Short mmCIF file of C-alpha atoms in Angstrom, two decimals:
data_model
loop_
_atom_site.label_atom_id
_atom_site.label_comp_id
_atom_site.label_asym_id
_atom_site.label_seq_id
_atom_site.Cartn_x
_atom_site.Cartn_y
_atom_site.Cartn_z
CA UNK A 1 138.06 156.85 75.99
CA UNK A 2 141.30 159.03 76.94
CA UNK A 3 143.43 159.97 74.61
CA UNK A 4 146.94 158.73 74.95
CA UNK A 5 149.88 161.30 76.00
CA UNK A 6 150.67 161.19 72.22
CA UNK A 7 147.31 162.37 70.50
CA UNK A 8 145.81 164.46 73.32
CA UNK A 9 147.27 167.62 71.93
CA UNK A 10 148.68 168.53 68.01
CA UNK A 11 151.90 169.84 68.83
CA UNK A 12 154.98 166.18 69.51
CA UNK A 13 157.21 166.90 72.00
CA UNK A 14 159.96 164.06 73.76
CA UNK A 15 160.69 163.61 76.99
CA UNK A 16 161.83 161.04 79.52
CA UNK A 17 159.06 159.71 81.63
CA UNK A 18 157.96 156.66 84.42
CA UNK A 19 155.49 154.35 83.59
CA UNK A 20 154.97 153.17 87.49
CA UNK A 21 156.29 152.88 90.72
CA UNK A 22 159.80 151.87 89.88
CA UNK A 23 160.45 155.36 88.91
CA UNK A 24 162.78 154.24 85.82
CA UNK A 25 162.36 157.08 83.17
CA UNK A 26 162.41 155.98 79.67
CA UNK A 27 162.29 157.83 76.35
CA UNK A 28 158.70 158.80 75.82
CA UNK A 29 156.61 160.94 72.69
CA UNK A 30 153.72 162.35 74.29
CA UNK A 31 151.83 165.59 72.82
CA UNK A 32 151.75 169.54 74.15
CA UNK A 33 148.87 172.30 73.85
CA UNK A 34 148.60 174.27 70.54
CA UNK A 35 150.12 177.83 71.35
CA UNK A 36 147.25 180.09 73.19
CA UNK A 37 146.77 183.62 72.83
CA UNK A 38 148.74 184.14 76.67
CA UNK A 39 150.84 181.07 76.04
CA UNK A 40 154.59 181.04 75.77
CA UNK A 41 156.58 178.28 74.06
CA UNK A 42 160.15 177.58 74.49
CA UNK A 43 162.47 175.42 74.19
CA UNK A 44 164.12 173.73 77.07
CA UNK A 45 167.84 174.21 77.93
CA UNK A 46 168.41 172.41 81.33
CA UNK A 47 166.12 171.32 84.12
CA UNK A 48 167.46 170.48 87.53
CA UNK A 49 166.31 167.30 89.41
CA UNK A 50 164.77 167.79 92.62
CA UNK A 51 164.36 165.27 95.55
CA UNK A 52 160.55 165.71 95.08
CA UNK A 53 160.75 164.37 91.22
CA UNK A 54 162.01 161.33 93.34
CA UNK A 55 159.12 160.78 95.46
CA UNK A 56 157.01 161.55 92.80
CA UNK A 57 158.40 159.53 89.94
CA UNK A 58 157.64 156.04 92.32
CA UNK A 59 154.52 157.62 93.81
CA UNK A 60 155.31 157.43 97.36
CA UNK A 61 152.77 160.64 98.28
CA UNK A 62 150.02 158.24 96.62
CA UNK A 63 148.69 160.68 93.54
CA UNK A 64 150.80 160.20 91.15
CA UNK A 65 149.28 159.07 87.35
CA UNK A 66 151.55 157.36 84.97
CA UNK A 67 153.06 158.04 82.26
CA UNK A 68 154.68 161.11 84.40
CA UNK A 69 157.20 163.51 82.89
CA UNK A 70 158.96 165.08 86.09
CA UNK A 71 160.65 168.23 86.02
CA UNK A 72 159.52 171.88 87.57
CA UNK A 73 163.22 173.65 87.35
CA UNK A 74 163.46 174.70 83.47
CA UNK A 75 164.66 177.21 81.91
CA UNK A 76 165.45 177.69 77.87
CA UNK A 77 164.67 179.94 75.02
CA UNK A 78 161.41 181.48 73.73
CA UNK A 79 160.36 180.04 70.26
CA UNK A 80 156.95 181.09 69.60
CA UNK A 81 154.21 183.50 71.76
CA UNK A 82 150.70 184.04 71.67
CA UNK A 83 148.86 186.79 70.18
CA UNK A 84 148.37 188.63 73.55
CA UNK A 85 151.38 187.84 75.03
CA UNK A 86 153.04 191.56 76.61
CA UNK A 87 156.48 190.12 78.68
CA UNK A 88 158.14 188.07 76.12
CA UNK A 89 159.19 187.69 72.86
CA UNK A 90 161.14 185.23 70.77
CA UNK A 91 164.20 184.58 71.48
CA UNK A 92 163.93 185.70 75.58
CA UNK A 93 165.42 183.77 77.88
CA UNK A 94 162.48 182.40 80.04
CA UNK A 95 162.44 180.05 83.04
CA UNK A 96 159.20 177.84 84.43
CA UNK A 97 158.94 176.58 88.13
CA UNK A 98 156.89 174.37 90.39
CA UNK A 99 153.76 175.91 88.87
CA UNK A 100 151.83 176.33 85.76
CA UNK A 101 148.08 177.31 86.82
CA UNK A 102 146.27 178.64 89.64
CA UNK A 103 142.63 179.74 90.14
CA UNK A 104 143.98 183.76 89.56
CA UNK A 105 140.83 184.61 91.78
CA UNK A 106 141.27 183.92 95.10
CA UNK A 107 142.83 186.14 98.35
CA UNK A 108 146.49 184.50 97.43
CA UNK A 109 146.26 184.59 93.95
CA UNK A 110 145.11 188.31 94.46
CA UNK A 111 147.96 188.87 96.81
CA UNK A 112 150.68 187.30 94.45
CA UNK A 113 150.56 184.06 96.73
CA UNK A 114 149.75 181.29 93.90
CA UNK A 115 151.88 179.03 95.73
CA UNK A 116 148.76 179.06 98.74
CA UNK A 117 145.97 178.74 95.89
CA UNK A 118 144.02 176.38 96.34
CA UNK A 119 143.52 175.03 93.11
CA UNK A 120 147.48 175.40 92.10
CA UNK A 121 148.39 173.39 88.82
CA UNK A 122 151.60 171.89 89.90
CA UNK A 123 154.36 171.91 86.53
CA UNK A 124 153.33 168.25 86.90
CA UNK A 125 151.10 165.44 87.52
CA UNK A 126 148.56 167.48 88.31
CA UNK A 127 145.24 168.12 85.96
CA UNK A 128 145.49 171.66 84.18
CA UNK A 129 142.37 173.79 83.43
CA UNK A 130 141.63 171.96 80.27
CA UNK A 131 141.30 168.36 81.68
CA UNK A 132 144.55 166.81 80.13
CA UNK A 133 147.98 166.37 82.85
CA UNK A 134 150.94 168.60 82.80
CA UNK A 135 154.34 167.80 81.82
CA UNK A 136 157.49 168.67 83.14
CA UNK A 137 160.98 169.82 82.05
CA UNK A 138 162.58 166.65 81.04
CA UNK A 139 161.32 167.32 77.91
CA UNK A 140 162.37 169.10 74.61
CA UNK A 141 160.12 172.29 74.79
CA UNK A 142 157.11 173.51 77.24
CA UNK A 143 154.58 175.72 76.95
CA UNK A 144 152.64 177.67 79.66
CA UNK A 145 150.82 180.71 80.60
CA UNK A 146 152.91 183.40 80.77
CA UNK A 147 151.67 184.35 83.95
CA UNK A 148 153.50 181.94 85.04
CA UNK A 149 156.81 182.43 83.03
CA UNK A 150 159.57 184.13 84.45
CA UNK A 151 162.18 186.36 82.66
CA UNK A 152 165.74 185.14 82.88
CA UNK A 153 168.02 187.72 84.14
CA UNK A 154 171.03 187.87 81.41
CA UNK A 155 173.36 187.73 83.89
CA UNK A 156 172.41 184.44 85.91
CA UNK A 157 173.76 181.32 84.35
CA UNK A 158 171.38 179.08 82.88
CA UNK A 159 172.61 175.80 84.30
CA UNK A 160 173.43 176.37 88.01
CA UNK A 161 170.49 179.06 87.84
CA UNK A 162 167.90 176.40 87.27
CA UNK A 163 167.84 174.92 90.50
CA UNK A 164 166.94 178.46 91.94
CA UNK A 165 163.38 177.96 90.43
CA UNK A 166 162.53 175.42 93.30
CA UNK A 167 165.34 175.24 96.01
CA UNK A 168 166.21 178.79 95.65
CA UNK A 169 162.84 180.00 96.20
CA UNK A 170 161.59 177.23 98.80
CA UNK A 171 164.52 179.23 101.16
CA UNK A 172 164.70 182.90 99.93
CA UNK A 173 160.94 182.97 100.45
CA UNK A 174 160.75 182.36 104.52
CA UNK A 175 164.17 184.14 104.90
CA UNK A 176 162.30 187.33 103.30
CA UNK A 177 159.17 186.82 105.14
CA UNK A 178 159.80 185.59 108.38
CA UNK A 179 162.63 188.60 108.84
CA UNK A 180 165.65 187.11 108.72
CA UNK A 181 166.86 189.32 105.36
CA UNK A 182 168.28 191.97 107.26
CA UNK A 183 172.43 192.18 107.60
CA UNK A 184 173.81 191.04 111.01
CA UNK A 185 170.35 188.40 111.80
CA UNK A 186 171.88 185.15 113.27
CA UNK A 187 170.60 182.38 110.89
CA UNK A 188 170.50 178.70 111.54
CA UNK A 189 170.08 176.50 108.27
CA UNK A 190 169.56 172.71 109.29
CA UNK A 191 171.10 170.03 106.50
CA UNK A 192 173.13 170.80 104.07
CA UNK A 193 171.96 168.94 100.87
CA UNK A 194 169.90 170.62 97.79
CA UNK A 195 167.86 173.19 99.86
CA UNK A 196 170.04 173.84 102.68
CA UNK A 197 173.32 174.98 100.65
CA UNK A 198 170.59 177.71 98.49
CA UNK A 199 169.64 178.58 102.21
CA UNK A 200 173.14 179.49 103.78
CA UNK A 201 173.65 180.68 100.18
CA UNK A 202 171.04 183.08 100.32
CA UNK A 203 171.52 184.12 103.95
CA UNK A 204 175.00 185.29 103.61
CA UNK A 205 173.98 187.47 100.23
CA UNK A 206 171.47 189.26 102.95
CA UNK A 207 174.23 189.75 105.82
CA UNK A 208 173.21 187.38 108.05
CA UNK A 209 175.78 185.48 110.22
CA UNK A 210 175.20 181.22 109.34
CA UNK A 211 175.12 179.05 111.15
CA UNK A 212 174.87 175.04 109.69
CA UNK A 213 173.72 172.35 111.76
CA UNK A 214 174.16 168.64 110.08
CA UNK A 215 174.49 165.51 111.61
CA UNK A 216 177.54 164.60 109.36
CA UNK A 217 180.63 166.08 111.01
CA UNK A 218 182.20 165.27 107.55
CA UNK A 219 180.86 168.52 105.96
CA UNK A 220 181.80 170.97 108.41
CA UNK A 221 184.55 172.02 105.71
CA UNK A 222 182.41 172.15 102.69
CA UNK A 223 180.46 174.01 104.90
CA UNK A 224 182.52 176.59 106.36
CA UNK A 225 185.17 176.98 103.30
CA UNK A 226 183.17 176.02 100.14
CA UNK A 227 179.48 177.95 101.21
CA UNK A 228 181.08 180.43 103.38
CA UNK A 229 179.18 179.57 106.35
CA UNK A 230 180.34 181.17 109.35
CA UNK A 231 179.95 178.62 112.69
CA UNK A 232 179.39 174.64 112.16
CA UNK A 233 177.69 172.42 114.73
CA UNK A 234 177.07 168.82 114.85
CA UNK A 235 173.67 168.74 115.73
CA UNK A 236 173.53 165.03 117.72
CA UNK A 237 176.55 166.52 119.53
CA UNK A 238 174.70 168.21 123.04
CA UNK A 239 177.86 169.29 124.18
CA UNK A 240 178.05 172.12 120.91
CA UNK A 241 173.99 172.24 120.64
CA UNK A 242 174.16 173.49 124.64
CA UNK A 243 177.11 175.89 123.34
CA UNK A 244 174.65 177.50 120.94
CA UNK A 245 171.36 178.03 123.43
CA UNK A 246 169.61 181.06 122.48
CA UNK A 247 171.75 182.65 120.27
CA UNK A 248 169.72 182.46 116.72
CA UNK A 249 167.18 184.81 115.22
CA UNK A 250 165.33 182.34 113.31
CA UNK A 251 166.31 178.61 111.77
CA UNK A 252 165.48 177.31 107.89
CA UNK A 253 164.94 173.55 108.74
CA UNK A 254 165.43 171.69 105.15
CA UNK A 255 165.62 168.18 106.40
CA UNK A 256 162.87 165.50 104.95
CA UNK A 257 164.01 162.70 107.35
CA UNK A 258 162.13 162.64 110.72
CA UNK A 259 164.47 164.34 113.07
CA UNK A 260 163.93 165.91 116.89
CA UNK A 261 163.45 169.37 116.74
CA UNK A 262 163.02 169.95 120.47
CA UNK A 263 167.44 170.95 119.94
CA UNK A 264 167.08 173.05 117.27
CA UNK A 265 163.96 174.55 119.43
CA UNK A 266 166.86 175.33 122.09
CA UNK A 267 168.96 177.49 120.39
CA UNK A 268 166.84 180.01 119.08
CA UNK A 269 166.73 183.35 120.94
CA UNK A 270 162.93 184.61 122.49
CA UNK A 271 160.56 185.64 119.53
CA UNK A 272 162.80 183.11 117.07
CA UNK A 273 161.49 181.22 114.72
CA UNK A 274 161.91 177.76 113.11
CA UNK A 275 160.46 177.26 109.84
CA UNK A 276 160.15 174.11 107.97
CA UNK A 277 161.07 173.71 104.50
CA UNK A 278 161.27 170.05 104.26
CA UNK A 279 158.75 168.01 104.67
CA UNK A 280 159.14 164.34 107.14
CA UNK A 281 156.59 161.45 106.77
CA UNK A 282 156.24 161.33 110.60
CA UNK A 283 154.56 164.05 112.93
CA UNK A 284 156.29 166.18 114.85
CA UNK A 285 157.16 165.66 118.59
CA UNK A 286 156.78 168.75 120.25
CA UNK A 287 156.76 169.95 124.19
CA UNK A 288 154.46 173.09 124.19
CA UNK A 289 156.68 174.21 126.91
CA UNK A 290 159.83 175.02 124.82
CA UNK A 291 157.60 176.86 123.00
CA UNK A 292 155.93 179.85 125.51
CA UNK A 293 158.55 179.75 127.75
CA UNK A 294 160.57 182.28 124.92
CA UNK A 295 157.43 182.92 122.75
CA UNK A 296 159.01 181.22 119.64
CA UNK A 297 157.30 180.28 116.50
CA UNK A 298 157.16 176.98 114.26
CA UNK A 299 156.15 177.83 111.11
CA UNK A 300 156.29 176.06 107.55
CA UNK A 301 156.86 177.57 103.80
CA UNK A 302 156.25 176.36 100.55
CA UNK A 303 158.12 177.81 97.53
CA UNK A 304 156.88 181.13 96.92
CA UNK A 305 154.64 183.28 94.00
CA UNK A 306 155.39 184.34 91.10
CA UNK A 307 156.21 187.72 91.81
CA UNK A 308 158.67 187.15 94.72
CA UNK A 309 160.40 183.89 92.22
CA UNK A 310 161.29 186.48 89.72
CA UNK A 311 162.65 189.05 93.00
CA UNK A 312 164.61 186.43 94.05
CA UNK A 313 166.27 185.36 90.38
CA UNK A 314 166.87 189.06 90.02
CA UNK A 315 168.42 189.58 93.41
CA UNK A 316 170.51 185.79 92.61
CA UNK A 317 171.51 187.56 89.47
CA UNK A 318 172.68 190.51 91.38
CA UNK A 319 174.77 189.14 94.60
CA UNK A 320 176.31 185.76 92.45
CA UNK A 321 173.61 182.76 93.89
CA UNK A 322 174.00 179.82 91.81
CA UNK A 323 173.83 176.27 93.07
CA UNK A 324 176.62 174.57 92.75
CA UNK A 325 175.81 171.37 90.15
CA UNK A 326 176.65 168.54 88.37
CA UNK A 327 175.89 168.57 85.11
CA UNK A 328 174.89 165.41 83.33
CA UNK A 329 173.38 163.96 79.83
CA UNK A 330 169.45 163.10 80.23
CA UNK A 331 170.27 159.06 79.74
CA UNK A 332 172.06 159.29 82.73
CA UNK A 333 169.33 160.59 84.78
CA UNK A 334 168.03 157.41 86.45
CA UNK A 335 171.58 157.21 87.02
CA UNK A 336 171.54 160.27 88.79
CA UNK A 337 167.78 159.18 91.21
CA UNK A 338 169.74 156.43 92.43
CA UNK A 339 172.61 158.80 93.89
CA UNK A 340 169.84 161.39 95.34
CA UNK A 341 168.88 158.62 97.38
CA UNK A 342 172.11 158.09 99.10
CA UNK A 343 172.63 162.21 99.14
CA UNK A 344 175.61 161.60 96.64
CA UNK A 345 175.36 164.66 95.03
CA UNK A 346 176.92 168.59 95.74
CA UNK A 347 174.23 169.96 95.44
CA UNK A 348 171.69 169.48 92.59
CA UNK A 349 171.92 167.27 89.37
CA UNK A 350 170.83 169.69 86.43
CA UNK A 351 170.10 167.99 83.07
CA UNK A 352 171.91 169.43 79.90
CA UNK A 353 168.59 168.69 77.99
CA UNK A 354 169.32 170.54 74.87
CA UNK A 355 172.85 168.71 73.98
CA UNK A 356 171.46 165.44 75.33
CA UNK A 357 167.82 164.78 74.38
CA UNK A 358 167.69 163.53 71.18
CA UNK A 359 163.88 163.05 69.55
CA UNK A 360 163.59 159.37 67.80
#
């Protein structure tokens, strides 16, 4: 018989998880691993809320097992390490992402790419190597591999830093690879929510010129005078989408609502690319046409590896990326799922875990 969250492991913890598909998180005691010789432990400060904890928390991409703890944007203070731990020590500040495990044997693991293992341990939901389930960050301490721990630069805040463990690296990741890092690259970033504002974000710390296409006229000012953005276009306008034909080096697409993308196809220059960061439920309508007539590229990205997550909270730390947050007290978080869903939020929710979570 399984154990119950509780008694599968010696060491309490507290968190706030679902129990099922209505996605209300509730005060929960469940258990974590004893301290291994490469684990670290530490205790959690904040953890930002990510659209994805949504869909996850009420199971609509179908795997999700109950009781779940969401949470894969943590960061806090060391409190204990294993014997053969070499990058940390107690007291460190320490950060954990969207991943906790991977196979550490295969081409991507070998080339720093855990994020394309196959057998990636998600922070969680997912099984981890020992059978039990993993456990996110709204919780009062985690422990993991420290493989897969990341060193807190001392000058990033904690807080609006957080978020950068998923939405910063889900954009600085296909910015870096796909070639659009270099100063004076015309950037599109589609949407302007969570993900998008770390993209233009990120894009202006490399030089590029931004360009944000929403469908919400509304933010053209947040978008231009709060994120520095440098042109604004109203992308169900055709009128300022013809204005823009072929002028872009490559577009970060963060939208997860099914959208056309024959538009955005439009304005990229020959050889640009359009990679998608969100993820819609529907497929894709696509004329191959738009495609070879200016040999442009559709591509996808997911997150990145461990290696280029700490690169990009070092280079954050460096040029001033933070998202901009609302900070909030973990009993308000449910709160907080409702207003994702109506995009009422600029841009991420981070929860102030250690002044707010309070064990029974």
């Amino acid at each position: 018989m399984a154990k119950s969250p509780e008694s599968e492991h010696p060491i309490k913890a507290y968190g706030y998880a679902a129990r099922d598909t209505s996605g209300l998180l509730s005060p929960l005691t469940f258990s974590r691993r004893a301290t291994g010789d490469k684990d670290v432990r530490f205790k959690v400060l904040y953890c930002g809320i990510c659209h994805s904890d949504l869909h996850f928390v009420k199971n609509e991409w179908g795997f999700t097992t109950y009781p779940v703890i969401p949470g894969h944007e943590m960061v806090g203070v060391v409190t204990e390490v294993g014997n053969k731990v070499e990058k940390f020590k107690v007291g460190d500040k320490v950060g954990v992402g969207c991943l906790v495990g991977s196979c550490r044997s295969c081409q991507s693991c070998a080339n720093d790419l855990e994020n394309y293992c196959p057998k990636q341990i998600l922070t969680y939901g997912f099984p981890y190597h020992d059978g039990t389930r993993t456990y996110g960050g709204y919780s009062d301490h985690m422990v993991a591999d420290e493989h897969f721990v990341l060193s807190w630069p001392e000058n990033l805040p904690l807080d609006s830093g957080a978020p950068l463990l998923c939405a910063g690296i889900t954009t600085y990741s296909p910015l870096r690879h796909f070639g659009l890092d270099k100063p004076g690259m015309k950037v599109g970033v589609v949407g302007l929510g969570g993900l998008g504002h770390a993209a233009v974000k990120f894009a202006k710390a490399f030089g590029a010129e931004v360009t944000v296409f929403s469908t919400t006229p509304a933010k053209k000012q947040e978008a231009l005078e709060g994120l520095k953005a440098d042109h604004f276009i109203v992308s169900k306008d055709p009128e300022q989408m013809k204005s823009a034909a072929s002028s872009l080096d490559g577009i970060i697409d963060t939208v997860s609502a099914t959208h056309p993308i024959a538009p955005l196809i439009s304005v990229l220059k020959p050889d640009g690319k359009l990679v998608l960061v969100g993820a819609p439920e529907k497929p894709l309508e696509l004329a191959a046409f738009s495609l070879i007539a200016g040999r442009k590229i559709i591509a996808g990205s997911a997150i990145g590896g461990l290696k280029e997550t700490q690169e990009m909270l070092d280079f954050a730390a460096k040029h001033g990326v933070t998202a901009d947050i609302e900070l909030i007290p973990i009993d308000y978080v449910n709160t907080a799922m409702e207003r994702i869903l109506k995009s009422d939020v600029r841009y991420r929710f981070v929860i102030d875990v250690a002044n707010s979570l309070k064990a029974p």
